[in-house]
PDB file of C-alpha atoms in Angstrom:
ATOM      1  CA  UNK Y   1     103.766 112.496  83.474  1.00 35.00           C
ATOM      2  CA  UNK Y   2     101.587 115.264  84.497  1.00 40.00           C
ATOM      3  CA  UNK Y   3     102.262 118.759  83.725  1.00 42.00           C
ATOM      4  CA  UNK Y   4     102.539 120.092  87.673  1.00 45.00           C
ATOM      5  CA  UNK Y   5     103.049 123.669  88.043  1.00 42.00           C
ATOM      6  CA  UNK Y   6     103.273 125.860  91.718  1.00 41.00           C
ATOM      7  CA  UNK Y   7      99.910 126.885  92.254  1.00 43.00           C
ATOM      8  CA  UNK Y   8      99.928 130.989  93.338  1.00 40.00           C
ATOM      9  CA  UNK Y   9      97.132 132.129  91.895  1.00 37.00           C
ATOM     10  CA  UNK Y  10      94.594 131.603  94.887  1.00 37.00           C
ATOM     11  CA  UNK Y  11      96.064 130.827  98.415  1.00 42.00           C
ATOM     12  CA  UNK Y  12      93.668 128.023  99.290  1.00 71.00           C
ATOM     13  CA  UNK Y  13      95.455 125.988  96.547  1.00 87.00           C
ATOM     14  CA  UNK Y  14      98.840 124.492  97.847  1.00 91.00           C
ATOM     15  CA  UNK Y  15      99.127 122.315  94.571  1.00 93.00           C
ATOM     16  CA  UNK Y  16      97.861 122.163  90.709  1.00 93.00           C
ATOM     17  CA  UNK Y  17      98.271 120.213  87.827  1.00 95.00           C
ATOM     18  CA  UNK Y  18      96.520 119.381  84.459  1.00 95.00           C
ATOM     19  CA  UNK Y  19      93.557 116.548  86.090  1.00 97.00           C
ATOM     20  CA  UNK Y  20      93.302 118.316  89.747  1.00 97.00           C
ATOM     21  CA  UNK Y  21      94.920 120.458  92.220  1.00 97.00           C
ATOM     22  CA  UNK Y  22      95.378 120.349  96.661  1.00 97.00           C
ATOM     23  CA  UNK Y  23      93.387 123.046  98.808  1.00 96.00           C
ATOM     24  CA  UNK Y  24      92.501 123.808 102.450  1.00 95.00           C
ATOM     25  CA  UNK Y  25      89.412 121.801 103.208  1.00 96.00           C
ATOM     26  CA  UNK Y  26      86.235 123.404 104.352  1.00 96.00           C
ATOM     27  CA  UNK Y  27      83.507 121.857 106.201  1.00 97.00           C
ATOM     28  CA  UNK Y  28      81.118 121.704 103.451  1.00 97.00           C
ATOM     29  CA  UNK Y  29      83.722 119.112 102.245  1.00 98.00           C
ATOM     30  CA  UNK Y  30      83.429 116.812 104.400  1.00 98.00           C
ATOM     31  CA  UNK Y  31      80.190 114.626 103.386  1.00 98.00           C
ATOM     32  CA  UNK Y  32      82.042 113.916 100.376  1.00 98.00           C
ATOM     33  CA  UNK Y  33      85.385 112.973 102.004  1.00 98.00           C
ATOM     34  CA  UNK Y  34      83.581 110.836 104.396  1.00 97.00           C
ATOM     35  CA  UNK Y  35      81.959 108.817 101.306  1.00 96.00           C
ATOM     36  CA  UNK Y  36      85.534 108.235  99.844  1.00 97.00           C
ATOM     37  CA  UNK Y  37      87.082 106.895 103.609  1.00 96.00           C
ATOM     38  CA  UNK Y  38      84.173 104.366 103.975  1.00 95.00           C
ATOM     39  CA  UNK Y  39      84.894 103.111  99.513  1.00 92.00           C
ATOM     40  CA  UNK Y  40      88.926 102.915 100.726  1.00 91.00           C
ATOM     41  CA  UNK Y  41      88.836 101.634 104.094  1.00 90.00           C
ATOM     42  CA  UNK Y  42      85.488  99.682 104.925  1.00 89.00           C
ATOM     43  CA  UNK Y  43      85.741  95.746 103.059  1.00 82.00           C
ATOM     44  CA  UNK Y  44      82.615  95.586 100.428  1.00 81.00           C
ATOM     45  CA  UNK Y  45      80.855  98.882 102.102  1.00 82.00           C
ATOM     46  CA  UNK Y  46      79.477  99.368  98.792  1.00 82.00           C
ATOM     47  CA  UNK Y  47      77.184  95.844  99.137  1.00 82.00           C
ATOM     48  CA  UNK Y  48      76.436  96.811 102.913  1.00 88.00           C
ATOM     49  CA  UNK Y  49      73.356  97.455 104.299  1.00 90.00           C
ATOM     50  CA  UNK Y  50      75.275  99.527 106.695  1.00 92.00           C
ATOM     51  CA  UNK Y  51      77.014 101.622 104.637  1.00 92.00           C
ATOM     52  CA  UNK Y  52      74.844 104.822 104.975  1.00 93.00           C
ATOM     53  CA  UNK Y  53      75.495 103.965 109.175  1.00 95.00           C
ATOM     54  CA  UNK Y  54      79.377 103.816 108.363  1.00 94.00           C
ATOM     55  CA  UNK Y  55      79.166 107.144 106.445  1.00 95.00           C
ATOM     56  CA  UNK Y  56      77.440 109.068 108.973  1.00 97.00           C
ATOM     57  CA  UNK Y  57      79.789 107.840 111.674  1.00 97.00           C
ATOM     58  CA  UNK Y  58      82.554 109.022 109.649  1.00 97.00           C
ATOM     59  CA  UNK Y  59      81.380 112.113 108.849  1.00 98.00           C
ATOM     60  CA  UNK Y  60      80.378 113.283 112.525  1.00 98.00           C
ATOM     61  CA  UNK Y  61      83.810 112.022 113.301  1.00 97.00           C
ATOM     62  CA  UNK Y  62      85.640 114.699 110.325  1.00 98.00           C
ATOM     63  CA  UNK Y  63      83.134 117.331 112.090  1.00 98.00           C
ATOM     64  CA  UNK Y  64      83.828 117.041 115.181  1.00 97.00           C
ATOM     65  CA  UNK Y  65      87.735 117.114 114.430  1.00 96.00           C
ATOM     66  CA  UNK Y  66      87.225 120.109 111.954  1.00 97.00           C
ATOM     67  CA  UNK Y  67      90.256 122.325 112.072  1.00 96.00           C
ATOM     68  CA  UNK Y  68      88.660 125.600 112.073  1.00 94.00           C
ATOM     69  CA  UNK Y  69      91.473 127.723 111.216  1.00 92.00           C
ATOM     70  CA  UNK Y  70      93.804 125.836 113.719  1.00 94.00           C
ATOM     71  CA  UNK Y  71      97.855 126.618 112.430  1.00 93.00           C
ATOM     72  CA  UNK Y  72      98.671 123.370 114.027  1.00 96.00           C
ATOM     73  CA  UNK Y  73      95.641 121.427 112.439  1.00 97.00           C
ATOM     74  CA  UNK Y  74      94.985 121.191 108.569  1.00 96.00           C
ATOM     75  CA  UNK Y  75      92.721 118.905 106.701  1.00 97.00           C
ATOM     76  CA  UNK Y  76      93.540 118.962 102.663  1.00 97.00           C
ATOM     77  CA  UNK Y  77      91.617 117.924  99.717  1.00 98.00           C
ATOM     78  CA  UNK Y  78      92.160 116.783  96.309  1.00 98.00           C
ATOM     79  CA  UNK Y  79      90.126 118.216  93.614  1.00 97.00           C
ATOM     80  CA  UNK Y  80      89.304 117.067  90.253  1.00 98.00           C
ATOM     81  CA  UNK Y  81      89.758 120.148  87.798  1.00 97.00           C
ATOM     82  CA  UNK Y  82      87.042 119.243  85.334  1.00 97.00           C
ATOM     83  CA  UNK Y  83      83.870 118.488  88.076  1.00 97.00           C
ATOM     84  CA  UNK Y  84      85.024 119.793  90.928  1.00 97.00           C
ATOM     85  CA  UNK Y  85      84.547 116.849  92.998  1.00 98.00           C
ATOM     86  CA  UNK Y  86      86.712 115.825  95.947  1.00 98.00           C
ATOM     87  CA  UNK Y  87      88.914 112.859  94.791  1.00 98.00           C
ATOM     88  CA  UNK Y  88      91.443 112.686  97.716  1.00 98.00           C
ATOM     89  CA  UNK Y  89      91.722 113.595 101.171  1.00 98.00           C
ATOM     90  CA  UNK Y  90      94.361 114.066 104.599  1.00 98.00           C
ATOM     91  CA  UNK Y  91      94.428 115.179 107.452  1.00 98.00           C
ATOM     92  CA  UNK Y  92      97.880 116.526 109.408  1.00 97.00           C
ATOM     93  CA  UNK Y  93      97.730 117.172 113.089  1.00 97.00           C
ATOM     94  CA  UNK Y  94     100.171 119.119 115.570  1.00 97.00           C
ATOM     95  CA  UNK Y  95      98.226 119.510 118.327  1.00 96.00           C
ATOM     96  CA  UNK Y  96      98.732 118.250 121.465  1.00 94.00           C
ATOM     97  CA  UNK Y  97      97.582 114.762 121.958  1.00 91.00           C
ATOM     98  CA  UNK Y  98      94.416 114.685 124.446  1.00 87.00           C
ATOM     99  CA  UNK Y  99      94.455 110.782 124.499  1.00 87.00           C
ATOM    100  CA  UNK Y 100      96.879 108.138 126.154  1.00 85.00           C
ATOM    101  CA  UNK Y 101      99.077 105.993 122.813  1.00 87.00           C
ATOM    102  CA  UNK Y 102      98.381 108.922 120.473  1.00 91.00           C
ATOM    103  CA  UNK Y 103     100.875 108.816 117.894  1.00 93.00           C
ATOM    104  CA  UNK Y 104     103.452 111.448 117.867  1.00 96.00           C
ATOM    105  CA  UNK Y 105     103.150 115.401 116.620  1.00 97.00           C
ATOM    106  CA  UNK Y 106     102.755 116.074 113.853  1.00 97.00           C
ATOM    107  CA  UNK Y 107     100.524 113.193 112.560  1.00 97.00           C
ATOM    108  CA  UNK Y 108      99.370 112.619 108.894  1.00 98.00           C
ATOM    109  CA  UNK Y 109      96.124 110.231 108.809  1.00 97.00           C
ATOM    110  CA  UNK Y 110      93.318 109.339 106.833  1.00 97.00           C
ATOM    111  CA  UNK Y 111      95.162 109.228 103.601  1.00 97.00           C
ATOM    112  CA  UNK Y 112      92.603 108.257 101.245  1.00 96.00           C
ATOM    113  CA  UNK Y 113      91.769 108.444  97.669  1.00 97.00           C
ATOM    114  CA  UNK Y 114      88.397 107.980  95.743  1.00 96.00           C
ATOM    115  CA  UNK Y 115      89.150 104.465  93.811  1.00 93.00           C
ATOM    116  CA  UNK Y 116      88.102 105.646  90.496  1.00 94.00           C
ATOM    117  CA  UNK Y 117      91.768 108.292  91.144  1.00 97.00           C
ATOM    118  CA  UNK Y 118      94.574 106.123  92.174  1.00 95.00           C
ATOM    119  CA  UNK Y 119      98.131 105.882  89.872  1.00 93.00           C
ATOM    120  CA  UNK Y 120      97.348 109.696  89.782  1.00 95.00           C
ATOM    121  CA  UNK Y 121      99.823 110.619  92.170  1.00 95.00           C
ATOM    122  CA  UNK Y 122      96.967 111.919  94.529  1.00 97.00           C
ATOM    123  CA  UNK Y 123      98.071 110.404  97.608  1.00 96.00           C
ATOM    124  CA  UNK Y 124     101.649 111.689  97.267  1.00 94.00           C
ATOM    125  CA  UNK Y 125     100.985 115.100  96.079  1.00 95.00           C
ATOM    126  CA  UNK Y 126      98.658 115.103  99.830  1.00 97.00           C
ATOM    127  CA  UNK Y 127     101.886 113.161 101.486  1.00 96.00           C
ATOM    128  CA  UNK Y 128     104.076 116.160 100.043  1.00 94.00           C
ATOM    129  CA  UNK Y 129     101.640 119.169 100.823  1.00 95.00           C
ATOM    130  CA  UNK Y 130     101.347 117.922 104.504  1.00 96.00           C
ATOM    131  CA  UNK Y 131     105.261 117.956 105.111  1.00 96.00           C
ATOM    132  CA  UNK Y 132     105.705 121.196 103.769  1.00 94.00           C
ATOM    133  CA  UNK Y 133     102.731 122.632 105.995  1.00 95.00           C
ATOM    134  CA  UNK Y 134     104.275 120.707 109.103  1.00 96.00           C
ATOM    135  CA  UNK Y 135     107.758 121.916 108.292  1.00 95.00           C
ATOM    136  CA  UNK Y 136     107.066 125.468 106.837  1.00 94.00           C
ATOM    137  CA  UNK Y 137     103.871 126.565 109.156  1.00 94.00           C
ATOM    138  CA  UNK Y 138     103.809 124.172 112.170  1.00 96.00           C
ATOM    139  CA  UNK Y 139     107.689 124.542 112.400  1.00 96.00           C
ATOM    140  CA  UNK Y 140     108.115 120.819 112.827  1.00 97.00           C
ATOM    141  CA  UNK Y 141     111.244 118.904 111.394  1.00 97.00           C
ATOM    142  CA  UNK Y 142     109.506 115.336 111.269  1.00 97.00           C
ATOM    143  CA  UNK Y 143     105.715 114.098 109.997  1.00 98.00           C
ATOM    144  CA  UNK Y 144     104.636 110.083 111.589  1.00 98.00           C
ATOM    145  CA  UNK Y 145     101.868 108.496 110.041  1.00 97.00           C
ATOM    146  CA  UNK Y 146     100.409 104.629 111.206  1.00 96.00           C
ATOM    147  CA  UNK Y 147     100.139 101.992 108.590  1.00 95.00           C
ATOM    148  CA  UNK Y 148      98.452  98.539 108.700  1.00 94.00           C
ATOM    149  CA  UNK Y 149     101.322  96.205 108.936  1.00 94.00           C
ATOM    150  CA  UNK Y 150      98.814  94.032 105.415  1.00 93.00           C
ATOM    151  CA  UNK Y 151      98.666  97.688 103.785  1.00 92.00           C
ATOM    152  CA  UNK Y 152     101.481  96.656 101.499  1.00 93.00           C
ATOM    153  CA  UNK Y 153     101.147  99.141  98.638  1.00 91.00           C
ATOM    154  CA  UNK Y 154     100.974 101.899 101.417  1.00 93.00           C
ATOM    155  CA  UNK Y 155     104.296 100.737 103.225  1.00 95.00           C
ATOM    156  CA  UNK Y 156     106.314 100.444  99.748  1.00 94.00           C
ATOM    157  CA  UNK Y 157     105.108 104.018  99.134  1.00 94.00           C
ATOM    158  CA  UNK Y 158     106.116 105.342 102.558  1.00 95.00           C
ATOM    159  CA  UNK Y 159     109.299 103.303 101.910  1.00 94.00           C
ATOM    160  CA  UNK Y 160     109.912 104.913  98.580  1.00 93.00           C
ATOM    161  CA  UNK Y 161     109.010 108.513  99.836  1.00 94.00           C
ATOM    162  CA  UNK Y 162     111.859 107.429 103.211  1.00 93.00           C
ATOM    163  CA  UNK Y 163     109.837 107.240 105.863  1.00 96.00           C
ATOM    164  CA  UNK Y 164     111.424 104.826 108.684  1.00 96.00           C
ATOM    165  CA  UNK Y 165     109.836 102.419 110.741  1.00 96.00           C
ATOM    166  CA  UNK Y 166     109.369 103.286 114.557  1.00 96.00           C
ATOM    167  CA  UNK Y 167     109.788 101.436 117.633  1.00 93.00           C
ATOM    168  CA  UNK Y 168     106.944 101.894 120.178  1.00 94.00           C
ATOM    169  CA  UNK Y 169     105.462 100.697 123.193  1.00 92.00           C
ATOM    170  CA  UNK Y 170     101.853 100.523 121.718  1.00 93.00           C
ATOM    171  CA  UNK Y 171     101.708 101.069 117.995  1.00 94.00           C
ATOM    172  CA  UNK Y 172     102.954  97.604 116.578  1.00 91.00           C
ATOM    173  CA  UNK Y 173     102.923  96.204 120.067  1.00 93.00           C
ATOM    174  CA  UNK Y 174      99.453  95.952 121.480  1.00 91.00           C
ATOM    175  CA  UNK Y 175      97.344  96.835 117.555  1.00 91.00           C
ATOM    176  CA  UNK Y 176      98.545  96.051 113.971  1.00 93.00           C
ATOM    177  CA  UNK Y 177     100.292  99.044 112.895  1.00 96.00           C
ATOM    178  CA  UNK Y 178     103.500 100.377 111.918  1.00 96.00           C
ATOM    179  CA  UNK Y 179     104.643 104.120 113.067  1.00 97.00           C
ATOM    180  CA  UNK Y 180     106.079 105.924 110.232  1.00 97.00           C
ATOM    181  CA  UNK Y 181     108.802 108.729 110.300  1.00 97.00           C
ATOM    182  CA  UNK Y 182     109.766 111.256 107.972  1.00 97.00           C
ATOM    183  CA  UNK Y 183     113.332 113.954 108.667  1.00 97.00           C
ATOM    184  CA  UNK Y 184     111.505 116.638 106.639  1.00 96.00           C
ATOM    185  CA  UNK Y 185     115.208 118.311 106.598  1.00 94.00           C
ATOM    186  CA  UNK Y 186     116.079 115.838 104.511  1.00 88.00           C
ATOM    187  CA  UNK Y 187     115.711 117.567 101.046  1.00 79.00           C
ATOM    188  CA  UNK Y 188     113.385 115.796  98.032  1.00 65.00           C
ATOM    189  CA  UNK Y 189     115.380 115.183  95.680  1.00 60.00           C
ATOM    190  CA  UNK Y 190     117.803 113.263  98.068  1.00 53.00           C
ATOM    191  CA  UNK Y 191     114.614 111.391  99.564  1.00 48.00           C
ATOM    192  CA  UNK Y 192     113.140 109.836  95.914  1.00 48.00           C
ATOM    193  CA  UNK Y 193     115.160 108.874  93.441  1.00 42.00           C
ATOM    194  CA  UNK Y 194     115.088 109.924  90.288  1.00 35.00           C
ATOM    195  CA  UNK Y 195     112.567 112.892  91.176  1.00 32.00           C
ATOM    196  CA  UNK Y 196     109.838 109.805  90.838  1.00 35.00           C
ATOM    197  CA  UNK Y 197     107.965 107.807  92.890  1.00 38.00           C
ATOM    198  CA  UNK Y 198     106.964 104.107  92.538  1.00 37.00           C
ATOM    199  CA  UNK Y 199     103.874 103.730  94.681  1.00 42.00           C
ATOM    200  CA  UNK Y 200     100.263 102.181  94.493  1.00 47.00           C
ATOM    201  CA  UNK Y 201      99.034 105.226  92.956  1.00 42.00           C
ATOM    202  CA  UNK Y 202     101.291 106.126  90.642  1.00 37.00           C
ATOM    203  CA  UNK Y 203     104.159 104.746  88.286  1.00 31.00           C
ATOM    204  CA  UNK Y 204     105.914 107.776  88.251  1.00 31.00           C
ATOM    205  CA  UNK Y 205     105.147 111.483  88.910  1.00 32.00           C
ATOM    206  CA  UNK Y 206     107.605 114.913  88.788  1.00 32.00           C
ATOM    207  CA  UNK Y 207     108.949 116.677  91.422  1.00 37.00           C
ATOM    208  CA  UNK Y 208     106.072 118.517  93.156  1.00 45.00           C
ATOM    209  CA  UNK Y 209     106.209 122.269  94.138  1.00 52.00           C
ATOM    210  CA  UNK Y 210     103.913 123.709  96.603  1.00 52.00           C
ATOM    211  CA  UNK Y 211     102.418 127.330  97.294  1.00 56.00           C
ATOM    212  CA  UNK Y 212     102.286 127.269 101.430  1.00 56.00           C
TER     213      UNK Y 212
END
């Protein structure tokens, strides 16, 4: 296990343990999240000759999104202790959709961790930091996130950490994915077992406590 502790002594941090800790994201950020999106979610990006196209697209995409301060809009990175570099990122969203089939408010995406990180716990120290900013600064008692119905490591962690499947007239419907909910009234240690999580990150990891 990993020796978690809250993380108080600088407000940016939300989480720290002994390999990395959680903070706000800034923009400067960004290039490097957008390298670690394409590695995760782009098949063999890292033999294509279009790989410096995909990362460009995906970082004007985290820039133009950039939360900027935004209570209802919060981007979060994970950050390796020893070099500082980002090794995770997410993004949770309660603003008002501006687009027709936007999932529901508040909305976790682009869950991602660098491959040379996972069985960490990365991805559900993010998952964990992003309900307690929707619940404790958005004021919202629920968190959806999409899924690809093939992502099966990614639905038996949502599945460990609770989160029900959704019906819904697009999602699952007319694309591939599966809407996600979370009752983030619904305490921890009721939701996980055991205070541990089996996921595709990590075998187990303690119960998390966060500095919002």
């Amino acid at each position: 296990h990993l020796s978690c502790y809250p993380a108080t002594a600088l407000h940016a941090r939300i989480f720290e343990c002994d390999e990395y800790f959680i903070r706000d994201g800034t923009h400067k950020d960004l290039t490097q999240v957008s390298t670690i999106i394409v590695k995760s979610f782009y098949k063999n990006s890292e033999k294509s000759p279009l790989r410096h196209l995909y990362n460009m697209a995906e970082l004007n995409r985290l820039q133009q999104n950039f939360p900027y301060g935004d209570e209802k809009h919060f981007m979060y990175v994970a950050v390796s202790q020893e070099t500082k570099e980002i090794v995770g990122f997410c993004d949770v969203d309660a603003r008002p959709a501006k687009i027709a089939n936007a999932p529901p408010r508040p909305y976790l995406s682009d869950l991602t961790v660098d491959p040379n990180w996972r069985r960490k716990g990365i991805a559900s120290a993010l998952v964990f930091g992003s309900e307690a900013t929707a619940l404790q600064i958005m004021g919202h008692t629920q968190l959806f996130i999409r899924v690809e119905e093939e992502n099966k490591s990614a639905l038996q962690m949502y599945d460990a950490l609770q989160y029900d499947a959704q019906e819904h007239p697009f999602f699952g419907v007319k694309d591939t994915t599966i809407l996600l909910r979370r009752d983030l009234l619904q305490s921890r240690k009721e939701a996980v077992k055991d205070s541990s999580i089996e996921d595709s990150e990590s075998d187990s990891i303690p119960s998390l406590n966060f500095s919002i």
